[in-house]
């Protein structure tokens, strides 16, 4: 993984929050993502541009905060990603772009969720691979 610097990091108020969320939501959080959030919660990466194979460019604005009450907190958005019938989490949002779209984990892979069109784009097989793609 290439060296990534993070700005505007917000220390986690609860070091066990991610493990608690895994249990509460019955949704496994990949260990590389978990480690990044614990170290760089709410931060913005030094590399943010993602060029897809078809030439489309996406911007990774940064990680959500996993502190309740913070601006752009995971807890502000989680209900958007639950199945309305079962309440089961369909994807795990971890980041935003500058336009209000989300970067999520779904079945262990990183996807981009476009809120306007309600569509997803598969980006990477892992969070580490996703970070390595950023320019």
Short mmCIF file of N, CA and C in Angstrom, two decimals:
data_model
loop_
_atom_site.label_atom_id
_atom_site.label_comp_id
_atom_site.label_asym_id
_atom_site.label_seq_id
_atom_site.Cartn_x
_atom_site.Cartn_y
_atom_site.Cartn_z
N UNK A 1 0.85 -1.18 0.00
CA UNK A 1 0.00 0.00 0.00
C UNK A 1 0.89 1.24 0.00
N UNK A 2 0.57 2.16 -0.90
CA UNK A 2 1.33 3.39 -0.96
C UNK A 2 1.06 4.24 0.27
N UNK A 3 2.02 5.09 0.61
CA UNK A 3 1.90 5.96 1.79
C UNK A 3 0.78 6.97 1.57
N UNK A 4 -0.14 6.99 2.52
CA UNK A 4 -1.26 7.93 2.46
C UNK A 4 -1.20 8.81 3.70
N UNK A 5 -1.29 10.10 3.49
CA UNK A 5 -1.37 11.03 4.61
C UNK A 5 -2.82 11.46 4.76
N UNK A 6 -3.23 11.63 6.01
CA UNK A 6 -4.61 12.01 6.31
C UNK A 6 -4.63 13.33 7.08
N UNK A 7 -5.53 14.24 6.67
CA UNK A 7 -5.71 15.53 7.35
C UNK A 7 -7.07 15.55 8.04
N UNK A 8 -7.20 16.42 9.01
CA UNK A 8 -8.46 16.67 9.71
C UNK A 8 -9.00 15.42 10.41
N UNK A 9 -8.12 14.58 10.90
CA UNK A 9 -8.51 13.36 11.61
C UNK A 9 -9.19 13.74 12.93
N UNK A 10 -10.24 13.00 13.26
CA UNK A 10 -10.99 13.21 14.50
C UNK A 10 -10.81 11.96 15.38
N UNK A 11 -10.16 12.08 16.53
CA UNK A 11 -9.96 10.89 17.37
C UNK A 11 -11.29 10.22 17.72
N UNK A 12 -11.29 8.90 17.71
CA UNK A 12 -12.48 8.14 18.10
C UNK A 12 -12.77 8.34 19.58
N UNK A 13 -14.02 8.57 19.92
CA UNK A 13 -14.42 8.70 21.31
C UNK A 13 -14.50 7.33 21.98
N UNK A 14 -14.81 6.29 21.18
CA UNK A 14 -14.97 4.93 21.69
C UNK A 14 -14.13 4.00 20.83
N UNK A 15 -13.03 3.51 21.36
CA UNK A 15 -12.10 2.65 20.61
C UNK A 15 -12.73 1.32 20.18
N UNK A 16 -13.82 0.92 20.84
CA UNK A 16 -14.46 -0.36 20.54
C UNK A 16 -15.68 -0.21 19.62
N UNK A 17 -15.94 0.99 19.13
CA UNK A 17 -17.17 1.23 18.37
C UNK A 17 -17.29 0.33 17.15
N UNK A 18 -16.21 0.08 16.44
CA UNK A 18 -16.30 -0.72 15.22
C UNK A 18 -16.62 -2.18 15.53
N UNK A 19 -16.01 -2.72 16.56
CA UNK A 19 -16.32 -4.09 16.97
C UNK A 19 -17.78 -4.18 17.43
N UNK A 20 -18.24 -3.16 18.14
CA UNK A 20 -19.62 -3.12 18.60
C UNK A 20 -20.59 -3.05 17.41
N UNK A 21 -20.24 -2.25 16.39
CA UNK A 21 -21.08 -2.14 15.21
C UNK A 21 -21.16 -3.46 14.44
N UNK A 22 -20.03 -4.16 14.35
CA UNK A 22 -20.04 -5.47 13.67
C UNK A 22 -21.07 -6.40 14.30
N UNK A 23 -21.09 -6.41 15.61
CA UNK A 23 -22.02 -7.28 16.34
C UNK A 23 -23.45 -6.78 16.19
N UNK A 24 -23.66 -5.49 16.43
CA UNK A 24 -25.01 -4.92 16.39
C UNK A 24 -25.63 -5.01 15.00
N UNK A 25 -24.83 -4.76 13.97
CA UNK A 25 -25.35 -4.73 12.60
C UNK A 25 -25.23 -6.08 11.88
N UNK A 26 -24.55 -7.05 12.52
CA UNK A 26 -24.30 -8.36 11.88
C UNK A 26 -23.65 -8.16 10.52
N UNK A 27 -22.64 -7.29 10.49
CA UNK A 27 -21.97 -6.94 9.24
C UNK A 27 -20.47 -6.90 9.48
N UNK A 28 -19.71 -7.80 8.86
CA UNK A 28 -18.26 -7.80 9.08
C UNK A 28 -17.58 -6.58 8.43
N UNK A 29 -16.73 -5.92 9.20
CA UNK A 29 -15.96 -4.79 8.70
C UNK A 29 -14.56 -5.31 8.40
N UNK A 30 -14.09 -5.16 7.15
CA UNK A 30 -12.75 -5.64 6.82
C UNK A 30 -11.68 -5.05 7.75
N UNK A 31 -10.70 -5.87 8.10
CA UNK A 31 -9.68 -5.46 9.07
C UNK A 31 -8.87 -4.26 8.59
N UNK A 32 -8.60 -4.15 7.27
CA UNK A 32 -7.83 -3.01 6.78
C UNK A 32 -8.62 -1.71 6.90
N UNK A 33 -9.92 -1.77 6.66
CA UNK A 33 -10.77 -0.59 6.84
C UNK A 33 -10.87 -0.23 8.32
N UNK A 34 -11.04 -1.24 9.15
CA UNK A 34 -11.15 -1.01 10.59
C UNK A 34 -9.89 -0.32 11.13
N UNK A 35 -8.73 -0.79 10.71
CA UNK A 35 -7.47 -0.20 11.15
C UNK A 35 -7.35 1.26 10.69
N UNK A 36 -7.76 1.53 9.46
CA UNK A 36 -7.70 2.89 8.93
C UNK A 36 -8.63 3.83 9.70
N UNK A 37 -9.85 3.38 9.98
CA UNK A 37 -10.79 4.22 10.71
C UNK A 37 -10.27 4.50 12.12
N UNK A 38 -9.73 3.48 12.77
CA UNK A 38 -9.23 3.68 14.14
C UNK A 38 -8.10 4.70 14.19
N UNK A 39 -7.32 4.76 13.12
CA UNK A 39 -6.18 5.68 13.07
C UNK A 39 -6.55 7.04 12.47
N UNK A 40 -7.45 7.04 11.47
CA UNK A 40 -7.71 8.24 10.67
C UNK A 40 -9.19 8.63 10.60
N UNK A 41 -9.95 8.33 11.62
CA UNK A 41 -11.39 8.60 11.67
C UNK A 41 -11.74 10.00 11.15
N UNK A 42 -12.67 10.05 10.20
CA UNK A 42 -13.15 11.33 9.68
C UNK A 42 -12.15 12.09 8.83
N UNK A 43 -10.99 11.51 8.58
CA UNK A 43 -9.93 12.21 7.87
C UNK A 43 -10.11 12.30 6.36
N UNK A 44 -9.35 13.23 5.78
CA UNK A 44 -9.32 13.41 4.33
C UNK A 44 -7.95 12.96 3.81
N UNK A 45 -7.93 12.11 2.77
CA UNK A 45 -6.66 11.59 2.27
C UNK A 45 -5.89 12.59 1.40
N UNK A 46 -4.56 12.42 1.38
CA UNK A 46 -3.72 13.29 0.54
C UNK A 46 -3.92 12.98 -0.94
N UNK A 47 -4.34 11.77 -1.25
CA UNK A 47 -4.67 11.38 -2.63
C UNK A 47 -6.16 11.11 -2.66
N UNK A 48 -6.88 11.75 -3.60
CA UNK A 48 -8.33 11.64 -3.56
C UNK A 48 -8.98 11.31 -4.91
N UNK A 49 -8.22 11.33 -5.99
CA UNK A 49 -8.81 11.11 -7.32
C UNK A 49 -8.74 9.63 -7.68
N UNK A 50 -9.83 9.15 -8.26
CA UNK A 50 -9.93 7.76 -8.67
C UNK A 50 -10.39 7.73 -10.12
N UNK A 51 -9.53 7.27 -11.03
CA UNK A 51 -9.87 7.20 -12.45
C UNK A 51 -10.27 5.77 -12.77
N UNK A 52 -11.51 5.61 -13.22
CA UNK A 52 -12.02 4.28 -13.55
C UNK A 52 -11.59 3.88 -14.96
N UNK A 53 -11.68 2.59 -15.23
CA UNK A 53 -11.24 2.06 -16.55
C UNK A 53 -11.93 2.75 -17.71
N UNK A 54 -13.21 3.07 -17.56
CA UNK A 54 -13.95 3.70 -18.65
C UNK A 54 -13.70 5.20 -18.76
N UNK A 55 -12.74 5.72 -17.96
CA UNK A 55 -12.36 7.12 -18.04
C UNK A 55 -13.08 8.05 -17.08
N UNK A 56 -14.10 7.55 -16.41
CA UNK A 56 -14.84 8.36 -15.44
C UNK A 56 -13.94 8.61 -14.22
N UNK A 57 -14.02 9.82 -13.67
CA UNK A 57 -13.23 10.17 -12.49
C UNK A 57 -14.15 10.36 -11.28
N UNK A 58 -13.76 9.74 -10.17
CA UNK A 58 -14.45 9.92 -8.90
C UNK A 58 -13.51 10.60 -7.92
N UNK A 59 -14.07 11.24 -6.92
CA UNK A 59 -13.28 11.89 -5.88
C UNK A 59 -13.67 11.28 -4.53
N UNK A 60 -12.66 10.87 -3.77
CA UNK A 60 -12.90 10.37 -2.42
C UNK A 60 -12.67 11.53 -1.47
N UNK A 61 -13.77 12.05 -0.94
CA UNK A 61 -13.69 13.22 -0.06
C UNK A 61 -13.12 12.92 1.31
N UNK A 62 -13.32 11.70 1.78
CA UNK A 62 -12.77 11.33 3.08
C UNK A 62 -13.64 10.31 3.80
N UNK A 63 -13.13 9.90 4.95
CA UNK A 63 -13.82 8.93 5.79
C UNK A 63 -14.94 9.59 6.58
N UNK A 64 -16.01 8.85 6.79
CA UNK A 64 -17.02 9.30 7.72
C UNK A 64 -16.43 9.26 9.12
N UNK A 65 -17.01 10.00 10.03
CA UNK A 65 -16.62 9.90 11.43
C UNK A 65 -17.47 8.82 12.08
N UNK A 66 -16.86 8.06 12.97
CA UNK A 66 -17.59 7.02 13.69
C UNK A 66 -17.83 7.44 15.15
N UNK A 67 -17.91 8.77 15.35
CA UNK A 67 -18.33 9.35 16.62
C UNK A 67 -19.75 9.86 16.44
N UNK A 68 -20.65 9.46 17.33
CA UNK A 68 -22.01 9.99 17.27
C UNK A 68 -21.97 11.48 17.54
N UNK A 69 -22.75 12.23 16.78
CA UNK A 69 -22.84 13.67 16.97
C UNK A 69 -21.90 14.49 16.11
N UNK A 70 -20.87 13.86 15.52
CA UNK A 70 -19.97 14.59 14.62
C UNK A 70 -20.67 14.89 13.30
N UNK A 71 -20.22 15.97 12.63
CA UNK A 71 -20.68 16.25 11.29
C UNK A 71 -20.19 15.12 10.39
N UNK A 72 -20.98 14.71 9.42
CA UNK A 72 -20.65 13.59 8.53
C UNK A 72 -20.33 12.32 9.32
N UNK A 73 -21.16 12.05 10.31
CA UNK A 73 -21.03 10.84 11.12
C UNK A 73 -21.73 9.67 10.44
N UNK A 74 -21.13 8.52 10.54
CA UNK A 74 -21.70 7.26 10.08
C UNK A 74 -23.15 7.14 10.59
N UNK A 75 -23.39 7.54 11.81
CA UNK A 75 -24.69 7.37 12.44
C UNK A 75 -25.77 8.25 11.82
N UNK A 76 -25.38 9.31 11.10
CA UNK A 76 -26.34 10.17 10.41
C UNK A 76 -26.90 9.49 9.16
N UNK A 77 -26.17 8.52 8.62
CA UNK A 77 -26.51 7.94 7.32
C UNK A 77 -26.89 6.46 7.35
N UNK A 78 -26.64 5.77 8.43
CA UNK A 78 -26.77 4.31 8.45
C UNK A 78 -28.14 3.81 8.02
N UNK A 79 -29.20 4.51 8.38
CA UNK A 79 -30.54 4.04 8.03
C UNK A 79 -30.81 4.04 6.53
N UNK A 80 -30.06 4.84 5.77
CA UNK A 80 -30.19 4.85 4.31
C UNK A 80 -29.77 3.51 3.71
N UNK A 81 -28.97 2.76 4.43
CA UNK A 81 -28.38 1.54 3.89
C UNK A 81 -28.97 0.26 4.48
N UNK A 82 -30.10 0.42 5.16
CA UNK A 82 -30.78 -0.75 5.73
C UNK A 82 -31.97 -1.12 4.85
N UNK A 83 -32.22 -2.42 4.72
CA UNK A 83 -33.39 -2.91 4.03
C UNK A 83 -34.63 -2.50 4.84
N UNK A 84 -35.61 -1.89 4.18
CA UNK A 84 -36.77 -1.39 4.89
C UNK A 84 -37.63 -2.51 5.48
N UNK A 85 -37.61 -3.68 4.87
CA UNK A 85 -38.42 -4.81 5.37
C UNK A 85 -37.74 -5.48 6.56
N UNK A 86 -36.49 -5.91 6.35
CA UNK A 86 -35.80 -6.73 7.37
C UNK A 86 -34.98 -5.90 8.36
N UNK A 87 -34.62 -4.67 7.98
CA UNK A 87 -33.74 -3.86 8.81
C UNK A 87 -32.28 -4.26 8.68
N UNK A 88 -32.01 -5.23 7.81
CA UNK A 88 -30.65 -5.72 7.61
C UNK A 88 -29.82 -4.70 6.82
N UNK A 89 -28.57 -4.55 7.23
CA UNK A 89 -27.67 -3.63 6.54
C UNK A 89 -27.27 -4.20 5.19
N UNK A 90 -27.50 -3.44 4.12
CA UNK A 90 -27.20 -3.90 2.76
C UNK A 90 -25.77 -3.57 2.35
N UNK A 91 -25.25 -2.46 2.84
CA UNK A 91 -23.87 -2.06 2.58
C UNK A 91 -23.43 -1.16 3.73
N UNK A 92 -22.13 -1.10 3.95
CA UNK A 92 -21.56 -0.38 5.08
C UNK A 92 -20.89 0.90 4.58
N UNK A 93 -21.49 2.07 4.79
CA UNK A 93 -20.88 3.31 4.31
C UNK A 93 -19.67 3.69 5.17
N UNK A 94 -18.57 4.06 4.51
CA UNK A 94 -17.38 4.48 5.26
C UNK A 94 -16.84 5.82 4.79
N UNK A 95 -17.27 6.29 3.63
CA UNK A 95 -16.73 7.55 3.12
C UNK A 95 -17.70 8.26 2.22
N UNK A 96 -17.39 9.52 1.93
CA UNK A 96 -18.21 10.38 1.08
C UNK A 96 -17.38 10.98 -0.04
N UNK A 97 -18.06 11.36 -1.12
CA UNK A 97 -17.43 12.21 -2.11
C UNK A 97 -17.92 13.64 -1.87
N UNK A 98 -17.40 14.65 -2.56
CA UNK A 98 -17.82 16.03 -2.31
C UNK A 98 -19.28 16.33 -2.68
N UNK A 99 -19.94 15.38 -3.36
CA UNK A 99 -21.29 15.61 -3.86
C UNK A 99 -22.35 14.84 -3.07
N UNK A 100 -21.98 14.24 -1.95
CA UNK A 100 -22.94 13.54 -1.11
C UNK A 100 -23.17 12.08 -1.46
N UNK A 101 -22.34 11.52 -2.32
CA UNK A 101 -22.41 10.10 -2.64
C UNK A 101 -21.50 9.34 -1.69
N UNK A 102 -21.66 8.04 -1.62
CA UNK A 102 -20.97 7.24 -0.60
C UNK A 102 -20.04 6.19 -1.17
N UNK A 103 -19.00 5.91 -0.40
CA UNK A 103 -18.13 4.77 -0.61
C UNK A 103 -18.51 3.77 0.47
N UNK A 104 -18.74 2.52 0.05
CA UNK A 104 -19.28 1.52 0.97
C UNK A 104 -18.56 0.19 0.81
N UNK A 105 -18.76 -0.67 1.79
CA UNK A 105 -18.34 -2.07 1.71
C UNK A 105 -19.60 -2.89 1.46
N UNK A 106 -19.53 -3.75 0.47
CA UNK A 106 -20.62 -4.67 0.18
C UNK A 106 -19.99 -6.00 -0.21
N UNK A 107 -20.30 -7.03 0.56
CA UNK A 107 -19.74 -8.37 0.34
C UNK A 107 -18.21 -8.31 0.32
N UNK A 108 -17.63 -7.50 1.21
CA UNK A 108 -16.18 -7.40 1.35
C UNK A 108 -15.49 -6.50 0.33
N UNK A 109 -16.22 -6.03 -0.66
CA UNK A 109 -15.65 -5.20 -1.73
C UNK A 109 -16.03 -3.74 -1.54
N UNK A 110 -15.21 -2.85 -2.12
CA UNK A 110 -15.50 -1.42 -2.07
C UNK A 110 -16.35 -1.05 -3.27
N UNK A 111 -17.45 -0.36 -3.00
CA UNK A 111 -18.33 0.12 -4.06
C UNK A 111 -18.59 1.61 -3.87
N UNK A 112 -19.00 2.23 -4.95
CA UNK A 112 -19.42 3.63 -4.95
C UNK A 112 -20.93 3.63 -5.08
N UNK A 113 -21.62 4.33 -4.19
CA UNK A 113 -23.08 4.42 -4.24
C UNK A 113 -23.48 5.83 -4.64
N UNK A 114 -24.09 5.95 -5.82
CA UNK A 114 -24.56 7.23 -6.34
C UNK A 114 -25.98 7.45 -5.81
N UNK A 115 -26.13 8.42 -4.92
CA UNK A 115 -27.43 8.67 -4.28
C UNK A 115 -28.49 9.17 -5.25
N UNK A 116 -28.07 9.94 -6.25
CA UNK A 116 -29.03 10.52 -7.19
C UNK A 116 -29.67 9.45 -8.07
N UNK A 117 -28.86 8.53 -8.57
CA UNK A 117 -29.38 7.49 -9.47
C UNK A 117 -29.68 6.18 -8.73
N UNK A 118 -29.28 6.11 -7.46
CA UNK A 118 -29.49 4.90 -6.64
C UNK A 118 -28.80 3.69 -7.29
N UNK A 119 -27.61 3.92 -7.84
CA UNK A 119 -26.84 2.85 -8.48
C UNK A 119 -25.49 2.69 -7.80
N UNK A 120 -24.87 1.54 -8.03
CA UNK A 120 -23.55 1.28 -7.46
C UNK A 120 -22.55 0.96 -8.58
N UNK A 121 -21.30 1.24 -8.28
CA UNK A 121 -20.19 0.90 -9.16
C UNK A 121 -19.19 0.13 -8.31
N UNK A 122 -18.82 -1.05 -8.75
CA UNK A 122 -17.81 -1.83 -8.04
C UNK A 122 -16.44 -1.22 -8.32
N UNK A 123 -15.67 -0.97 -7.25
CA UNK A 123 -14.38 -0.29 -7.41
C UNK A 123 -13.17 -1.17 -7.13
N UNK A 124 -13.21 -1.93 -6.05
CA UNK A 124 -12.01 -2.67 -5.63
C UNK A 124 -12.41 -3.91 -4.83
N UNK A 125 -11.52 -4.88 -4.86
CA UNK A 125 -11.74 -6.14 -4.14
C UNK A 125 -11.53 -5.99 -2.63
N UNK A 126 -10.82 -4.92 -2.22
CA UNK A 126 -10.55 -4.70 -0.80
C UNK A 126 -10.35 -3.20 -0.55
N UNK A 127 -10.38 -2.82 0.72
CA UNK A 127 -10.14 -1.43 1.07
C UNK A 127 -8.70 -1.03 0.74
N UNK A 128 -7.75 -1.91 0.99
CA UNK A 128 -6.35 -1.62 0.67
C UNK A 128 -6.18 -1.39 -0.83
N UNK A 129 -6.81 -2.23 -1.64
CA UNK A 129 -6.74 -2.05 -3.10
C UNK A 129 -7.36 -0.71 -3.49
N UNK A 130 -8.45 -0.34 -2.84
CA UNK A 130 -9.10 0.95 -3.10
C UNK A 130 -8.13 2.10 -2.81
N UNK A 131 -7.49 2.08 -1.66
CA UNK A 131 -6.53 3.13 -1.31
C UNK A 131 -5.39 3.20 -2.33
N UNK A 132 -4.93 2.05 -2.78
CA UNK A 132 -3.83 2.00 -3.75
C UNK A 132 -4.23 2.60 -5.10
N UNK A 133 -5.52 2.63 -5.39
CA UNK A 133 -6.02 3.18 -6.65
C UNK A 133 -6.07 4.71 -6.64
N UNK A 134 -6.07 5.31 -5.46
CA UNK A 134 -6.20 6.77 -5.36
C UNK A 134 -4.94 7.47 -5.85
N UNK A 135 -5.16 8.56 -6.59
CA UNK A 135 -4.06 9.34 -7.16
C UNK A 135 -4.08 10.76 -6.59
#
